[in-house]
XYZ file of C-alpha atoms in Angstrom:
393
model
C -3.380 80.451 -39.112
C -3.722 77.194 -41.873
C -1.336 75.154 -40.440
C 0.076 74.267 -43.905
C 0.834 77.200 -44.423
C 2.866 76.939 -40.992
C 4.197 73.815 -41.585
C 5.799 74.702 -45.076
C 7.472 77.771 -43.543
C 8.986 76.070 -40.920
C 10.161 73.535 -42.982
C 11.911 75.697 -45.029
C 13.563 77.970 -41.740
C 14.721 74.777 -40.852
C 16.912 74.410 -44.387
C 17.665 77.793 -43.961
C 19.167 77.864 -40.327
C 19.977 74.684 -40.633
C 22.863 74.918 -43.539
C 24.160 77.813 -42.180
C 25.237 76.103 -38.873
C 27.130 73.878 -41.005
C 30.506 75.604 -39.387
C 29.674 73.770 -36.475
C 30.412 70.422 -37.607
C 33.137 71.219 -40.396
C 34.712 73.934 -39.202
C 37.845 72.104 -38.570
C 38.438 71.026 -42.056
C 37.608 74.220 -43.347
C 40.327 75.547 -41.850
C 42.377 72.680 -42.704
C 41.798 73.432 -46.285
C 42.267 77.202 -46.047
C 44.704 77.152 -44.196
C 43.689 79.235 -41.724
C 42.748 78.763 -38.074
C 39.120 77.760 -36.215
C 38.460 81.592 -35.089
C 38.667 82.930 -39.052
C 36.014 80.334 -40.586
C 33.774 81.089 -37.612
C 34.377 84.623 -38.125
C 32.252 83.742 -41.319
C 28.789 82.878 -39.328
C 29.743 86.609 -37.491
C 29.896 88.458 -40.949
C 26.937 86.866 -41.955
C 24.798 88.435 -39.074
C 26.414 91.342 -39.498
C 25.423 91.587 -43.551
C 21.726 90.610 -42.393
C 21.625 93.463 -39.979
C 22.947 95.965 -42.215
C 20.643 94.583 -45.068
C 17.883 94.946 -43.185
C 16.628 98.266 -43.181
C 16.893 98.543 -46.903
C 14.571 95.717 -47.088
C 12.104 97.422 -45.402
C 10.354 99.077 -48.276
C 10.751 95.480 -50.684
C 8.525 93.934 -47.572
C 5.837 96.977 -47.747
C 5.604 96.632 -51.608
C 5.969 93.243 -52.902
C 5.203 91.145 -49.568
C 7.149 88.835 -47.460
C 6.834 86.047 -49.723
C 8.040 87.440 -52.782
C 11.362 88.996 -50.777
C 11.776 84.750 -49.874
C 11.691 83.532 -53.040
C 13.881 86.157 -53.724
C 16.648 85.591 -50.766
C 16.347 81.982 -51.494
C 17.632 82.240 -54.647
C 20.771 83.917 -53.352
C 21.560 82.269 -51.038
C 22.133 79.048 -53.565
C 25.264 81.230 -55.215
C 26.302 81.852 -51.926
C 26.860 78.291 -51.121
C 28.345 78.031 -54.335
C 30.588 80.142 -53.532
C 31.548 78.469 -50.617
C 32.142 75.592 -51.968
C 34.876 76.598 -54.687
C 36.298 78.813 -52.241
C 40.481 78.473 -53.083
C 40.997 81.315 -50.376
C 40.093 83.060 -47.367
C 38.896 86.287 -49.247
C 36.112 83.788 -51.336
C 35.299 82.450 -47.967
C 33.895 85.412 -46.737
C 32.486 86.590 -49.342
C 30.331 84.188 -50.092
C 28.773 84.456 -46.447
C 28.467 88.247 -47.216
C 25.987 86.736 -50.045
C 24.439 84.036 -47.908
C 24.264 87.389 -45.109
C 22.387 89.655 -47.759
C 20.179 86.298 -48.683
C 19.445 85.483 -44.893
C 18.615 89.535 -44.625
C 15.528 88.668 -46.876
C 14.806 84.656 -45.899
C 15.389 84.009 -42.203
C 14.318 85.615 -38.556
C 12.910 88.858 -39.494
C 11.191 87.741 -42.965
C 9.281 84.639 -41.353
C 7.977 86.857 -38.420
C 6.571 89.099 -41.154
C 5.139 86.875 -43.467
C 2.835 85.461 -39.990
C 2.311 88.789 -39.297
C 0.574 89.556 -42.776
C -1.587 86.661 -43.075
C -2.520 86.783 -39.167
C -1.923 90.488 -38.184
C -1.863 91.010 -33.959
C -2.561 88.146 -33.389
C 0.229 86.236 -35.115
C 2.373 85.873 -31.803
C 1.120 81.850 -31.428
C 1.639 81.350 -34.918
C 5.274 82.542 -34.600
C 5.526 80.896 -31.257
C 4.614 77.476 -32.860
C 7.345 77.937 -35.792
C 9.889 78.816 -33.949
C 9.165 75.885 -31.726
C 9.624 73.859 -35.125
C 12.565 75.677 -36.000
C 14.327 74.839 -32.403
C 15.408 71.751 -33.863
C 17.275 73.099 -36.846
C 20.334 72.207 -35.709
C 18.981 69.065 -34.236
C 18.240 68.031 -37.867
C 20.919 69.545 -39.499
C 24.434 68.855 -37.565
C 23.665 64.719 -38.043
C 22.629 65.701 -42.072
C 25.833 67.905 -42.046
C 27.918 64.695 -40.649
C 26.684 62.315 -43.169
C 27.033 64.612 -45.850
C 30.810 66.013 -45.390
C 31.736 62.187 -44.861
C 30.633 61.418 -48.260
C 31.258 64.604 -49.967
C 33.812 66.759 -47.976
C 32.843 70.409 -47.198
C 32.466 71.492 -50.360
C 30.185 69.095 -51.769
C 27.889 69.700 -48.592
C 27.981 73.242 -49.627
C 26.868 72.051 -53.032
C 24.415 70.495 -52.147
C 22.519 73.189 -49.955
C 23.045 75.270 -52.384
C 20.656 73.222 -54.251
C 18.351 72.455 -51.649
C 17.817 76.629 -51.557
C 16.720 76.185 -54.971
C 15.281 73.045 -55.046
C 13.697 72.933 -51.954
C 13.331 76.104 -50.065
C 12.142 78.181 -53.398
C 9.366 75.992 -54.367
C 8.219 75.795 -50.992
C 7.844 79.760 -50.759
C 6.215 79.637 -54.323
C 3.795 77.012 -54.072
C 2.981 76.251 -50.664
C 2.742 80.012 -48.898
C -0.489 82.066 -50.146
C 0.123 85.149 -52.282
C -0.516 88.479 -50.313
C -4.189 89.997 -50.346
C -3.691 93.375 -49.543
C -2.416 95.187 -52.197
C 1.283 97.356 -52.383
C 1.553 99.974 -51.272
C 1.906 102.400 -54.602
C -1.397 100.623 -55.337
C -3.166 102.035 -52.042
C -2.032 105.922 -52.522
C -3.661 105.306 -56.030
C -6.994 104.803 -54.987
C -6.746 107.060 -52.258
C -6.540 105.128 -49.176
C -4.964 106.775 -46.502
C -0.910 105.774 -46.064
C -0.683 104.016 -42.496
C 1.455 106.005 -40.081
C 5.400 105.078 -39.638
C 6.155 103.178 -36.677
C 6.231 104.956 -33.255
C 10.421 106.146 -32.467
C 9.931 106.383 -28.595
C 8.894 102.376 -28.557
C 10.745 101.429 -31.397
C 14.060 102.488 -30.021
C 13.498 100.376 -26.680
C 12.731 97.351 -28.555
C 15.682 97.786 -31.158
C 17.794 98.747 -27.503
C 15.759 95.773 -25.715
C 15.590 92.800 -28.268
C 19.312 93.987 -29.257
C 20.571 93.654 -26.219
C 18.448 90.219 -25.148
C 19.978 88.511 -27.987
C 23.714 90.103 -27.525
C 23.858 88.018 -23.797
C 22.018 85.276 -25.961
C 24.632 84.428 -28.367
C 26.998 85.080 -26.202
C 26.360 82.710 -23.405
C 25.465 80.293 -25.728
C 29.098 80.673 -27.341
C 30.843 80.130 -23.813
C 28.560 77.739 -22.163
C 30.792 75.159 -22.040
C 33.882 77.152 -21.051
C 32.370 79.189 -18.348
C 30.817 76.191 -16.509
C 34.003 74.820 -16.547
C 35.715 77.508 -15.464
C 32.908 77.929 -12.409
C 33.665 74.304 -11.617
C 32.758 71.676 -13.203
C 34.124 69.174 -15.509
C 34.036 68.898 -19.057
C 32.262 66.308 -19.036
C 29.509 67.725 -16.368
C 29.338 71.422 -18.358
C 29.435 69.403 -21.858
C 26.153 67.526 -20.359
C 24.742 70.566 -18.790
C 24.848 72.943 -21.604
C 23.522 69.903 -23.814
C 20.452 70.100 -21.551
C 19.591 73.676 -22.395
C 19.003 72.864 -25.667
C 15.912 70.820 -24.240
C 14.877 73.396 -21.651
C 14.756 76.244 -24.348
C 12.591 74.564 -26.281
C 10.351 73.311 -23.636
C 9.936 76.902 -22.643
C 9.158 77.926 -26.160
C 6.314 74.980 -25.956
C 5.087 76.222 -22.417
C 4.852 79.711 -24.271
C 2.745 78.282 -27.203
C 0.666 76.118 -25.397
C -0.746 79.022 -23.026
C -2.680 79.896 -25.872
C -1.743 83.658 -26.218
C -2.378 84.418 -22.562
C 0.401 86.793 -22.398
C 2.176 88.716 -24.739
C 5.370 89.213 -26.016
C 5.957 91.864 -23.281
C 5.082 90.561 -20.503
C 6.682 87.093 -21.237
C 9.917 89.292 -21.606
C 9.929 90.670 -18.078
C 9.243 87.033 -16.439
C 11.906 85.659 -18.515
C 14.429 88.794 -18.015
C 14.184 88.148 -14.172
C 14.979 84.732 -14.319
C 17.805 84.763 -16.550
C 19.262 87.445 -13.848
C 18.537 84.867 -11.342
C 20.254 82.234 -12.962
C 23.244 84.497 -13.653
C 22.650 85.402 -9.893
C 22.932 81.791 -8.802
C 25.751 80.571 -10.947
C 27.701 83.454 -9.429
C 26.411 82.975 -5.560
C 27.336 79.272 -6.395
C 30.198 77.318 -4.867
C 30.497 75.709 -8.892
C 29.151 72.689 -8.013
C 26.282 70.503 -9.882
C 23.974 71.771 -7.393
C 24.237 75.227 -8.572
C 25.135 74.619 -12.290
C 22.104 72.460 -12.343
C 19.553 75.380 -10.969
C 21.232 77.768 -13.436
C 20.842 75.437 -16.579
C 17.333 75.165 -15.802
C 16.387 78.689 -15.062
C 18.222 79.980 -17.844
C 16.864 77.843 -20.169
C 13.322 78.858 -19.360
C 14.036 82.252 -19.320
C 16.384 82.309 -22.778
C 13.703 79.699 -24.177
C 11.152 82.160 -23.632
C 13.122 85.582 -24.454
C 13.478 83.808 -27.677
C 9.709 84.214 -28.466
C 9.567 87.261 -26.776
C 12.172 89.164 -28.560
C 10.230 89.138 -31.642
C 6.812 89.123 -30.267
C 6.949 92.362 -28.378
C 6.764 94.359 -31.656
C 3.141 92.976 -32.145
C 2.078 94.785 -28.570
C 2.890 98.267 -30.768
C 2.507 97.946 -34.323
C -0.094 96.174 -36.604
C 0.697 94.288 -39.646
C 0.656 97.676 -41.629
C 3.796 98.758 -39.547
C 5.545 95.409 -38.767
C 7.082 95.011 -41.778
C 9.097 98.543 -41.209
C 10.030 98.181 -37.506
C 10.782 94.205 -37.691
C 13.110 95.806 -40.434
C 14.721 98.917 -38.267
C 14.911 96.588 -35.226
C 17.266 93.679 -37.284
C 19.923 95.788 -37.590
C 20.484 96.087 -34.240
C 19.533 92.685 -33.449
C 21.575 91.142 -35.799
C 24.693 93.261 -35.172
C 24.714 92.305 -31.617
C 24.570 88.650 -32.358
C 27.481 89.371 -34.525
C 29.507 90.779 -32.032
C 28.556 89.085 -28.967
C 30.570 85.756 -29.196
C 33.841 87.084 -29.532
C 33.248 89.633 -26.846
C 32.051 87.215 -24.498
C 34.608 84.787 -25.508
C 37.946 87.617 -24.791
C 36.329 88.492 -21.533
C 36.347 84.731 -20.402
C 39.922 84.277 -21.650
C 41.211 87.296 -19.951
C 38.850 87.928 -16.677
C 37.454 84.832 -16.183
C 33.779 83.123 -15.621
C 32.289 86.330 -13.167
C 33.531 89.112 -15.671
C 31.241 87.062 -18.187
C 28.356 86.790 -15.380
C 28.741 90.264 -14.870
C 29.065 91.479 -18.228
C 25.332 88.916 -19.146
C 23.796 90.395 -15.691
C 24.667 94.040 -17.059
C 23.288 93.512 -20.345
C 19.955 91.651 -19.031
C 19.440 94.070 -16.488
C 19.473 97.085 -19.126
C 17.271 94.809 -21.509
C 14.562 94.569 -18.451
C 14.912 98.272 -17.797
C 14.057 98.870 -21.594
C 11.057 96.611 -21.051
C 9.852 98.555 -18.643
C 9.775 101.396 -20.159
C 7.532 99.290 -22.922
C 4.969 98.530 -20.412
C 4.361 102.215 -19.778
C 4.106 103.165 -22.978
C 1.714 99.916 -23.823
C -1.094 101.348 -26.224
C -4.042 102.230 -24.507
C -6.218 100.209 -26.207
C -4.580 97.012 -24.611
C -4.570 98.039 -21.431
C -8.389 99.279 -21.515
C -8.942 95.651 -22.646
C -6.707 94.183 -20.059
C -8.079 95.913 -17.356
């Protein structure tokens, strides 16, 4: 994997993810300007994830036919008008339409798309490249939250959306256009004309298990992230302590990604996912059994941070255990639908459970989801391709 390509893709992903996280900084300003509550503002992010998931299966053929590079260029072009509509929205309906456009663009540029791109270039060994990219993109909020705050102080939230609209066209599009090599393989239609046998479709059994496991992992991860500070407060910490522990979580998660990357490919995504899921389950049990003091919270943050950070990489690299570069695009696009829908639904679900039933109910919900995901991963381990079993033996 050329390091230049990896850096180019990582920069574009940082810009893409950092820009759509603007509601975390200017959400209250948007709410005041549009005359809605803050929950309605963050509903835009849920719409974003939901549309990303719904569009993903329809893009599978485009990824196969034209390659990830062209699809990502098109997605970046579409993202510009999405931010522009947010910038000029005078009502809540137009605001949500802006997020619909950004969701459609995100399905072509964020999460699934860069993984397909790296797999096209590297093949099954793309796991290490994906881990390196995720290590870099983990800094998106650290870089863009202060950037958004700075821009909004000078231009307001609407001007900030305008800046990000321009960034899609003047930063992301050129990066993908000139920084990413054209796909070397011929399009599917041309291959069929040359009488080269078509690749078999992804196997249904493993695909369903991967989709279920990764969706549950995302459901737990995004849900706990949304309510983490309030959960720690309910479990007995002061607000300042909860914020401090919550702030440390991101650093630990990036550290876990770094450990996975420095492992040099010694473990595949499935093995990493199994050990990481067990770490998360242990962390949840420790917090539930603790007395609400700093020691129990510290142990929870450490184990949960390591586990969830590794799971973020595992849920992307698990398909590489079962599918080659020819079938990865189709499988990843199908997996993206339940994955993004789970990501969209989990924050309001966890928030509702916390407000109605308390912290232990949230921990029980998270543990149930993670335990079910672990069962799916164990079932996948039994279906590991024979060639890999032979090599590992």
